[in-house]
Amino acid sequence: MAAEKCPFEQTFSFSPLPTKKFSFLQDKDTLALLMKWSMLGRISAQCYSFDLSFSSYNSEKFALSFFRDPDVVSSLRKMEVGGRVPLGIVESVPCTQVSMELFDPIYSCGVVKPSGRVVKCFHDVHPDYDELRQMLQEEDSEHYCVVGKEQRAEFLFRVFKHLCVGGELCQYEDTIDPYINTTKQMYKDLISVQKDPETKKISVVSTVLKVCAYDESGPCYPTQEEDQTFAYLIVDPFRRHVTLFSHFYGLGNFAL
């Protein structure tokens, strides 16, 4: 009698899609901003195809299969090939936004001036600080609640916050526009949408998972435990494509 199959034997298989290009990694103006924010060479997006139907209920199995797949492992920098990779953390990230309206309150609360210029503020630790970063990072900021808890959890807002905080030697912007425009470009690049033929309403079809894989010695992807080090799996269930969007905090490249 054949042995009963382990539930993880029938797993997803993945194939890299190197021809899939993302505009935010090709556009010179965007790359110049990423260099200024100390994120160039440390932020990346890699696309893969997969072979089985995806549903949100099997997100953990999907992520586990992803980080165990030999073609994935061999394509990832900062991850050693070989060995079993037990599942670390899979967090389902809300992703419902189809416009930039989420950021409207920031423009009317005193964080930025009508011109879009970010308001500077005094800080005990950071001499060059502003109301935008304070609103994003500090819960005791008077502007923290301007964007609600549910909106802050959205993938769109997370991308914006990651860009505003930046890398190790980030040169911060005086105006909010570069952050907003780059967030919009990245989000459109990474997220898939569809239009209802009857109502004409546009909705997001992607599922976003924040992931961290561990082995017996600790975290193996991402390899750091830092707020600005992140990895998201962005799943398009219809095309059967998944994008790994990640950033490793540190010193970015100083040349394009």
PDB file of C-alpha atoms in Angstrom:
ATOM      1  CA  MET A   1       0.000   0.000   0.000  1.00  0.00           C
ATOM      2  CA  ALA A   2       1.412   3.373  -0.980  1.00  0.00           C
ATOM      3  CA  ALA A   3       2.398   5.659   1.844  1.00  0.00           C
ATOM      4  CA  GLU A   4       0.046   8.511   2.548  1.00  0.00           C
ATOM      5  CA  LYS A   5       1.260  11.735   0.991  1.00  0.00           C
ATOM      6  CA  CYS A   6       2.488  14.536   3.158  1.00  0.00           C
ATOM      7  CA  PRO A   7       0.251  17.604   2.673  1.00  0.00           C
ATOM      8  CA  PHE A   8       3.251  19.598   1.455  1.00  0.00           C
ATOM      9  CA  GLU A   9       4.275  17.093  -1.247  1.00  0.00           C
ATOM     10  CA  GLN A  10       1.824  18.560  -3.724  1.00  0.00           C
ATOM     11  CA  THR A  11       3.142  22.090  -3.635  1.00  0.00           C
ATOM     12  CA  PHE A  12       3.314  25.087  -5.916  1.00  0.00           C
ATOM     13  CA  SER A  13       6.164  25.228  -8.401  1.00  0.00           C
ATOM     14  CA  PHE A  14       7.659  28.532  -9.519  1.00  0.00           C
ATOM     15  CA  SER A  15       9.573  29.755 -12.563  1.00  0.00           C
ATOM     16  CA  PRO A  16      11.396  33.112 -12.720  1.00  0.00           C
ATOM     17  CA  LEU A  17      10.135  35.577 -15.336  1.00  0.00           C
ATOM     18  CA  PRO A  18      13.244  37.663 -16.087  1.00  0.00           C
ATOM     19  CA  THR A  19      11.545  39.421 -19.014  1.00  0.00           C
ATOM     20  CA  LYS A  20       9.013  41.038 -16.668  1.00  0.00           C
ATOM     21  CA  LYS A  21      10.231  44.608 -16.180  1.00  0.00           C
ATOM     22  CA  PHE A  22       9.048  47.177 -13.653  1.00  0.00           C
ATOM     23  CA  SER A  23       9.064  50.815 -14.693  1.00  0.00           C
ATOM     24  CA  PHE A  24      10.273  52.060 -11.310  1.00  0.00           C
ATOM     25  CA  LEU A  25      13.448  50.005 -11.782  1.00  0.00           C
ATOM     26  CA  GLN A  26      13.961  51.296 -15.347  1.00  0.00           C
ATOM     27  CA  ASP A  27      13.048  54.982 -15.151  1.00  0.00           C
ATOM     28  CA  LYS A  28      16.132  57.180 -14.657  1.00  0.00           C
ATOM     29  CA  ASP A  29      14.317  59.843 -12.639  1.00  0.00           C
ATOM     30  CA  THR A  30      12.933  57.216 -10.252  1.00  0.00           C
ATOM     31  CA  LEU A  31      16.309  55.526  -9.944  1.00  0.00           C
ATOM     32  CA  ALA A  32      17.875  58.908  -9.117  1.00  0.00           C
ATOM     33  CA  LEU A  33      15.358  59.340  -6.292  1.00  0.00           C
ATOM     34  CA  LEU A  34      16.018  55.828  -4.976  1.00  0.00           C
ATOM     35  CA  MET A  35      19.736  56.656  -4.979  1.00  0.00           C
ATOM     36  CA  LYS A  36      19.033  59.872  -3.067  1.00  0.00           C
ATOM     37  CA  TRP A  37      16.970  57.906  -0.550  1.00  0.00           C
ATOM     38  CA  SER A  38      19.778  55.313  -0.116  1.00  0.00           C
ATOM     39  CA  MET A  39      17.571  52.528  -1.511  1.00  0.00           C
ATOM     40  CA  LEU A  40      19.127  52.024  -4.952  1.00  0.00           C
ATOM     41  CA  GLY A  41      20.417  48.476  -5.363  1.00  0.00           C
ATOM     42  CA  ARG A  42      18.631  47.438  -2.185  1.00  0.00           C
ATOM     43  CA  ILE A  43      15.034  47.625  -3.351  1.00  0.00           C
ATOM     44  CA  SER A  44      13.954  45.061  -5.935  1.00  0.00           C
ATOM     45  CA  ALA A  45      11.005  43.366  -7.615  1.00  0.00           C
ATOM     46  CA  GLN A  46      11.269  39.870  -9.104  1.00  0.00           C
ATOM     47  CA  CYS A  47       8.398  38.143 -10.877  1.00  0.00           C
ATOM     48  CA  TYR A  48       7.651  34.404 -11.048  1.00  0.00           C
ATOM     49  CA  SER A  49       4.943  32.254 -12.581  1.00  0.00           C
ATOM     50  CA  PHE A  50       3.334  29.422 -10.605  1.00  0.00           C
ATOM     51  CA  ASP A  51       1.419  26.305 -11.586  1.00  0.00           C
ATOM     52  CA  LEU A  52      -1.550  25.820  -9.233  1.00  0.00           C
ATOM     53  CA  SER A  53      -4.650  27.860  -8.422  1.00  0.00           C
ATOM     54  CA  PHE A  54      -4.125  30.330  -5.604  1.00  0.00           C
ATOM     55  CA  SER A  55      -6.680  31.238  -2.941  1.00  0.00           C
ATOM     56  CA  SER A  56      -6.159  33.385   0.112  1.00  0.00           C
ATOM     57  CA  TYR A  57      -6.859  30.436   2.427  1.00  0.00           C
ATOM     58  CA  ASN A  58      -3.694  28.676   1.239  1.00  0.00           C
ATOM     59  CA  SER A  59      -1.422  31.720   1.631  1.00  0.00           C
ATOM     60  CA  GLU A  60       0.844  30.009   4.160  1.00  0.00           C
ATOM     61  CA  LYS A  61       1.284  26.942   1.977  1.00  0.00           C
ATOM     62  CA  PHE A  62       1.960  29.197  -1.002  1.00  0.00           C
ATOM     63  CA  ALA A  63       4.657  31.171   0.859  1.00  0.00           C
ATOM     64  CA  LEU A  64       6.248  27.997   2.203  1.00  0.00           C
ATOM     65  CA  SER A  65       6.371  26.500  -1.290  1.00  0.00           C
ATOM     66  CA  PHE A  66       7.859  29.723  -2.626  1.00  0.00           C
ATOM     67  CA  PHE A  67      10.804  29.795  -0.247  1.00  0.00           C
ATOM     68  CA  ARG A  68      11.436  26.058  -0.676  1.00  0.00           C
ATOM     69  CA  ASP A  69      11.365  26.141  -4.470  1.00  0.00           C
ATOM     70  CA  PRO A  70      14.918  25.591  -5.827  1.00  0.00           C
ATOM     71  CA  ASP A  71      14.386  27.969  -8.764  1.00  0.00           C
ATOM     72  CA  VAL A  72      13.290  30.694  -6.364  1.00  0.00           C
ATOM     73  CA  VAL A  73      16.113  30.098  -3.902  1.00  0.00           C
ATOM     74  CA  SER A  74      18.755  30.146  -6.640  1.00  0.00           C
ATOM     75  CA  SER A  75      17.394  33.464  -7.940  1.00  0.00           C
ATOM     76  CA  LEU A  76      17.356  35.234  -4.589  1.00  0.00           C
ATOM     77  CA  ARG A  77      20.314  37.158  -3.329  1.00  0.00           C
ATOM     78  CA  LYS A  78      21.058  36.967   0.387  1.00  0.00           C
ATOM     79  CA  MET A  79      19.547  33.498   0.713  1.00  0.00           C
ATOM     80  CA  GLU A  80      21.574  30.298   0.850  1.00  0.00           C
ATOM     81  CA  VAL A  81      20.614  27.405  -1.388  1.00  0.00           C
ATOM     82  CA  GLY A  82      19.756  24.076   0.175  1.00  0.00           C
ATOM     83  CA  GLY A  83      18.095  22.810   3.318  1.00  0.00           C
ATOM     84  CA  ARG A  84      14.496  22.992   4.425  1.00  0.00           C
ATOM     85  CA  VAL A  85      13.126  26.438   5.100  1.00  0.00           C
ATOM     86  CA  PRO A  86      10.341  26.338   7.690  1.00  0.00           C
ATOM     87  CA  LEU A  87       7.696  29.003   7.441  1.00  0.00           C
ATOM     88  CA  GLY A  88       8.309  32.121   9.469  1.00  0.00           C
ATOM     89  CA  ILE A  89       5.652  34.810   9.378  1.00  0.00           C
ATOM     90  CA  VAL A  90       2.943  35.386   6.776  1.00  0.00           C
ATOM     91  CA  GLU A  91       0.893  38.532   7.295  1.00  0.00           C
ATOM     92  CA  SER A  92      -2.027  39.289   5.022  1.00  0.00           C
ATOM     93  CA  VAL A  93      -1.772  42.935   3.959  1.00  0.00           C
ATOM     94  CA  PRO A  94      -4.954  44.820   2.960  1.00  0.00           C
ATOM     95  CA  CYS A  95      -4.772  46.034  -0.623  1.00  0.00           C
ATOM     96  CA  THR A  96      -7.973  47.710  -1.770  1.00  0.00           C
ATOM     97  CA  GLN A  97      -6.965  51.216  -2.863  1.00  0.00           C
ATOM     98  CA  VAL A  98      -7.449  52.219  -6.512  1.00  0.00           C
ATOM     99  CA  SER A  99      -6.701  55.941  -6.102  1.00  0.00           C
ATOM    100  CA  MET A 100      -4.419  58.228  -4.085  1.00  0.00           C
ATOM    101  CA  GLU A 101      -7.278  59.695  -2.028  1.00  0.00           C
ATOM    102  CA  LEU A 102      -5.920  57.951   1.057  1.00  0.00           C
ATOM    103  CA  PHE A 103      -3.270  60.701   1.280  1.00  0.00           C
ATOM    104  CA  ASP A 104      -5.679  63.652   1.063  1.00  0.00           C
ATOM    105  CA  PRO A 105      -5.777  64.245   4.872  1.00  0.00           C
ATOM    106  CA  ILE A 106      -1.992  64.782   4.925  1.00  0.00           C
ATOM    107  CA  TYR A 107      -2.426  67.889   2.776  1.00  0.00           C
ATOM    108  CA  SER A 108      -4.942  69.545   5.086  1.00  0.00           C
ATOM    109  CA  CYS A 109      -3.637  68.848   8.601  1.00  0.00           C
ATOM    110  CA  GLY A 110      -0.477  70.946   8.774  1.00  0.00           C
ATOM    111  CA  VAL A 111       2.055  68.262   7.802  1.00  0.00           C
ATOM    112  CA  VAL A 112       2.640  69.952   4.442  1.00  0.00           C
ATOM    113  CA  LYS A 113       1.995  73.492   3.257  1.00  0.00           C
ATOM    114  CA  PRO A 114      -0.434  74.223   0.377  1.00  0.00           C
ATOM    115  CA  SER A 115       2.593  74.286  -1.939  1.00  0.00           C
ATOM    116  CA  GLY A 116       3.408  70.666  -0.966  1.00  0.00           C
ATOM    117  CA  ARG A 117       6.440  71.700   1.048  1.00  0.00           C
ATOM    118  CA  VAL A 118       6.979  69.481   4.110  1.00  0.00           C
ATOM    119  CA  VAL A 119       6.854  71.362   7.417  1.00  0.00           C
ATOM    120  CA  LYS A 120      10.055  71.104   9.467  1.00  0.00           C
ATOM    121  CA  CYS A 121       9.894  70.434  13.205  1.00  0.00           C
ATOM    122  CA  PHE A 122      12.122  70.227  16.273  1.00  0.00           C
ATOM    123  CA  HIS A 123      13.211  66.770  17.448  1.00  0.00           C
ATOM    124  CA  ASP A 124      15.410  65.752  20.400  1.00  0.00           C
ATOM    125  CA  VAL A 125      17.198  62.967  18.487  1.00  0.00           C
ATOM    126  CA  HIS A 126      17.033  63.946  14.811  1.00  0.00           C
ATOM    127  CA  PRO A 127      18.179  67.528  14.144  1.00  0.00           C
ATOM    128  CA  ASP A 128      16.867  67.509  10.568  1.00  0.00           C
ATOM    129  CA  TYR A 129      13.330  66.312  11.138  1.00  0.00           C
ATOM    130  CA  ASP A 130       9.904  67.073   9.712  1.00  0.00           C
ATOM    131  CA  GLU A 131       6.207  66.647  10.459  1.00  0.00           C
ATOM    132  CA  LEU A 132       5.780  64.025   7.727  1.00  0.00           C
ATOM    133  CA  ARG A 133       8.252  61.538   9.166  1.00  0.00           C
ATOM    134  CA  GLN A 134       6.981  62.272  12.662  1.00  0.00           C
ATOM    135  CA  MET A 135       3.391  61.570  11.564  1.00  0.00           C
ATOM    136  CA  LEU A 136       4.494  58.322   9.912  1.00  0.00           C
ATOM    137  CA  GLN A 137       6.669  56.956  12.715  1.00  0.00           C
ATOM    138  CA  GLU A 138       5.644  58.363  16.099  1.00  0.00           C
ATOM    139  CA  GLU A 139       2.303  57.471  17.656  1.00  0.00           C
ATOM    140  CA  ASP A 140       2.432  60.472  19.986  1.00  0.00           C
ATOM    141  CA  SER A 141       2.587  62.851  17.020  1.00  0.00           C
ATOM    142  CA  GLU A 142      -0.391  65.215  16.968  1.00  0.00           C
ATOM    143  CA  HIS A 143      -0.916  64.222  13.324  1.00  0.00           C
ATOM    144  CA  TYR A 144      -0.547  60.443  13.728  1.00  0.00           C
ATOM    145  CA  CYS A 145      -4.305  59.765  13.661  1.00  0.00           C
ATOM    146  CA  VAL A 146      -4.899  61.901  10.576  1.00  0.00           C
ATOM    147  CA  VAL A 147      -4.605  58.650   8.619  1.00  0.00           C
ATOM    148  CA  GLY A 148      -6.678  55.953  10.322  1.00  0.00           C
ATOM    149  CA  LYS A 149      -5.500  52.533  11.456  1.00  0.00           C
ATOM    150  CA  GLU A 150      -7.162  50.699   8.557  1.00  0.00           C
ATOM    151  CA  GLN A 151      -5.687  53.084   5.995  1.00  0.00           C
ATOM    152  CA  ARG A 152      -2.219  52.773   7.538  1.00  0.00           C
ATOM    153  CA  ALA A 153      -2.429  48.993   7.130  1.00  0.00           C
ATOM    154  CA  GLU A 154      -3.050  49.302   3.375  1.00  0.00           C
ATOM    155  CA  PHE A 155      -0.210  48.234   1.076  1.00  0.00           C
ATOM    156  CA  LEU A 156      -0.350  51.621  -0.676  1.00  0.00           C
ATOM    157  CA  PHE A 157       0.339  53.458   2.583  1.00  0.00           C
ATOM    158  CA  ARG A 158       3.105  51.018   3.524  1.00  0.00           C
ATOM    159  CA  VAL A 159       4.920  51.670   0.245  1.00  0.00           C
ATOM    160  CA  PHE A 160       4.646  55.417   0.874  1.00  0.00           C
ATOM    161  CA  LYS A 161       6.009  55.090   4.408  1.00  0.00           C
ATOM    162  CA  HIS A 162       8.914  52.899   3.263  1.00  0.00           C
ATOM    163  CA  LEU A 163       9.914  55.514   0.699  1.00  0.00           C
ATOM    164  CA  CYS A 164       9.592  58.449   3.108  1.00  0.00           C
ATOM    165  CA  VAL A 165      11.764  56.775   5.765  1.00  0.00           C
ATOM    166  CA  GLY A 166      14.286  55.522   3.193  1.00  0.00           C
ATOM    167  CA  GLY A 167      17.634  53.820   3.657  1.00  0.00           C
ATOM    168  CA  GLU A 168      20.629  54.321   5.921  1.00  0.00           C
ATOM    169  CA  LEU A 169      21.904  57.559   4.337  1.00  0.00           C
ATOM    170  CA  CYS A 170      18.581  58.897   3.077  1.00  0.00           C
ATOM    171  CA  GLN A 171      18.546  62.496   1.854  1.00  0.00           C
ATOM    172  CA  TYR A 172      14.998  63.564   2.642  1.00  0.00           C
ATOM    173  CA  GLU A 173      12.796  65.584   0.309  1.00  0.00           C
ATOM    174  CA  ASP A 174      11.650  69.139   1.036  1.00  0.00           C
ATOM    175  CA  THR A 175       8.344  68.509  -0.739  1.00  0.00           C
ATOM    176  CA  ILE A 176       5.929  65.584  -0.609  1.00  0.00           C
ATOM    177  CA  ASP A 177       5.485  65.250  -4.386  1.00  0.00           C
ATOM    178  CA  PRO A 178       8.468  62.932  -5.086  1.00  0.00           C
ATOM    179  CA  TYR A 179       7.246  60.488  -2.427  1.00  0.00           C
ATOM    180  CA  ILE A 180       3.640  60.568  -3.692  1.00  0.00           C
ATOM    181  CA  ASN A 181       4.583  60.221  -7.364  1.00  0.00           C
ATOM    182  CA  THR A 182       7.029  57.372  -6.774  1.00  0.00           C
ATOM    183  CA  THR A 183       4.530  55.568  -4.548  1.00  0.00           C
ATOM    184  CA  LYS A 184       1.913  55.835  -7.298  1.00  0.00           C
ATOM    185  CA  GLN A 185       4.332  54.508  -9.919  1.00  0.00           C
ATOM    186  CA  MET A 186       5.411  51.548  -7.766  1.00  0.00           C
ATOM    187  CA  TYR A 187       1.865  50.679  -6.764  1.00  0.00           C
ATOM    188  CA  LYS A 188       0.652  50.666 -10.387  1.00  0.00           C
ATOM    189  CA  ASP A 189       3.652  48.521 -11.320  1.00  0.00           C
ATOM    190  CA  LEU A 190       3.100  45.962  -8.589  1.00  0.00           C
ATOM    191  CA  ILE A 191      -0.694  45.663  -8.280  1.00  0.00           C
ATOM    192  CA  SER A 192      -3.169  44.108 -10.739  1.00  0.00           C
ATOM    193  CA  VAL A 193      -6.685  45.513 -11.138  1.00  0.00           C
ATOM    194  CA  GLN A 194      -9.804  44.666 -13.102  1.00  0.00           C
ATOM    195  CA  LYS A 195     -12.860  46.619 -14.262  1.00  0.00           C
ATOM    196  CA  ASP A 196     -16.362  45.294 -13.772  1.00  0.00           C
ATOM    197  CA  PRO A 197     -17.929  45.297 -17.260  1.00  0.00           C
ATOM    198  CA  GLU A 198     -21.321  46.331 -15.883  1.00  0.00           C
ATOM    199  CA  THR A 199     -20.551  48.829 -13.138  1.00  0.00           C
ATOM    200  CA  LYS A 200     -17.220  49.967 -14.658  1.00  0.00           C
ATOM    201  CA  LYS A 201     -15.864  49.906 -11.120  1.00  0.00           C
ATOM    202  CA  ILE A 202     -12.136  49.154 -10.812  1.00  0.00           C
ATOM    203  CA  SER A 203     -11.000  46.795  -8.065  1.00  0.00           C
ATOM    204  CA  VAL A 204      -7.719  45.240  -6.960  1.00  0.00           C
ATOM    205  CA  VAL A 205      -7.325  41.529  -7.710  1.00  0.00           C
ATOM    206  CA  SER A 206      -3.864  41.087  -6.162  1.00  0.00           C
ATOM    207  CA  THR A 207      -3.286  39.460  -2.795  1.00  0.00           C
ATOM    208  CA  VAL A 208      -0.409  40.941  -0.784  1.00  0.00           C
ATOM    209  CA  LEU A 209       1.474  38.941   1.847  1.00  0.00           C
ATOM    210  CA  LYS A 210       4.237  40.271   4.056  1.00  0.00           C
ATOM    211  CA  VAL A 211       6.631  37.360   4.539  1.00  0.00           C
ATOM    212  CA  CYS A 212       9.706  36.316   6.469  1.00  0.00           C
ATOM    213  CA  ALA A 213      11.334  32.894   6.123  1.00  0.00           C
ATOM    214  CA  TYR A 214      13.328  31.299   8.933  1.00  0.00           C
ATOM    215  CA  ASP A 215      15.673  28.344   9.175  1.00  0.00           C
ATOM    216  CA  GLU A 216      17.272  26.734  12.233  1.00  0.00           C
ATOM    217  CA  SER A 217      19.786  29.589  12.581  1.00  0.00           C
ATOM    218  CA  GLY A 218      17.327  32.449  12.334  1.00  0.00           C
ATOM    219  CA  PRO A 219      15.840  34.647   9.596  1.00  0.00           C
ATOM    220  CA  CYS A 220      17.047  33.751   6.111  1.00  0.00           C
ATOM    221  CA  TYR A 221      14.816  36.006   4.009  1.00  0.00           C
ATOM    222  CA  PRO A 222      14.848  38.832   4.696  1.00  0.00           C
ATOM    223  CA  THR A 223      18.077  38.428   6.636  1.00  0.00           C
ATOM    224  CA  GLN A 224      17.607  41.455   8.878  1.00  0.00           C
ATOM    225  CA  GLU A 225      15.002  42.305  11.469  1.00  0.00           C
ATOM    226  CA  GLU A 226      14.602  46.015  10.776  1.00  0.00           C
ATOM    227  CA  ASP A 227      11.509  48.090  10.006  1.00  0.00           C
ATOM    228  CA  GLN A 228      12.907  49.175   6.645  1.00  0.00           C
ATOM    229  CA  THR A 229      13.889  45.633   5.670  1.00  0.00           C
ATOM    230  CA  PHE A 230      10.833  43.976   4.159  1.00  0.00           C
ATOM    231  CA  ALA A 231       9.593  41.338   1.734  1.00  0.00           C
ATOM    232  CA  TYR A 232       6.119  41.210   0.208  1.00  0.00           C
ATOM    233  CA  LEU A 233       4.667  38.541  -2.056  1.00  0.00           C
ATOM    234  CA  ILE A 234       2.154  40.118  -4.443  1.00  0.00           C
ATOM    235  CA  VAL A 235       0.007  37.444  -6.045  1.00  0.00           C
ATOM    236  CA  ASP A 236      -2.002  37.824  -9.251  1.00  0.00           C
ATOM    237  CA  PRO A 237      -4.256  34.736  -9.070  1.00  0.00           C
ATOM    238  CA  PHE A 238      -5.559  35.093 -12.628  1.00  0.00           C
ATOM    239  CA  ARG A 239      -2.227  35.382 -14.447  1.00  0.00           C
ATOM    240  CA  ARG A 240      -0.653  33.029 -11.888  1.00  0.00           C
ATOM    241  CA  HIS A 241       2.170  35.481 -11.359  1.00  0.00           C
ATOM    242  CA  VAL A 242       3.767  36.423  -8.061  1.00  0.00           C
ATOM    243  CA  THR A 243       6.120  39.340  -7.469  1.00  0.00           C
ATOM    244  CA  LEU A 244       8.630  39.423  -4.633  1.00  0.00           C
ATOM    245  CA  PHE A 245       8.982  43.083  -3.656  1.00  0.00           C
ATOM    246  CA  SER A 246      11.762  43.572  -1.125  1.00  0.00           C
ATOM    247  CA  HIS A 247      14.233  45.988   0.421  1.00  0.00           C
ATOM    248  CA  PHE A 248      17.280  45.454   2.617  1.00  0.00           C
ATOM    249  CA  TYR A 249      18.085  48.433   4.842  1.00  0.00           C
ATOM    250  CA  GLY A 250      21.598  49.757   4.497  1.00  0.00           C
ATOM    251  CA  LEU A 251      23.801  51.914   2.268  1.00  0.00           C
ATOM    252  CA  GLY A 252      22.363  52.166  -1.211  1.00  0.00           C
ATOM    253  CA  ASN A 253      24.356  52.502  -4.406  1.00  0.00           C
ATOM    254  CA  PHE A 254      25.912  55.919  -5.030  1.00  0.00           C
ATOM    255  CA  ALA A 255      25.803  55.731  -8.838  1.00  0.00           C
ATOM    256  CA  LEU A 256      23.126  54.813 -11.385  1.00  0.00           C
TER     257      LEU A 256
END
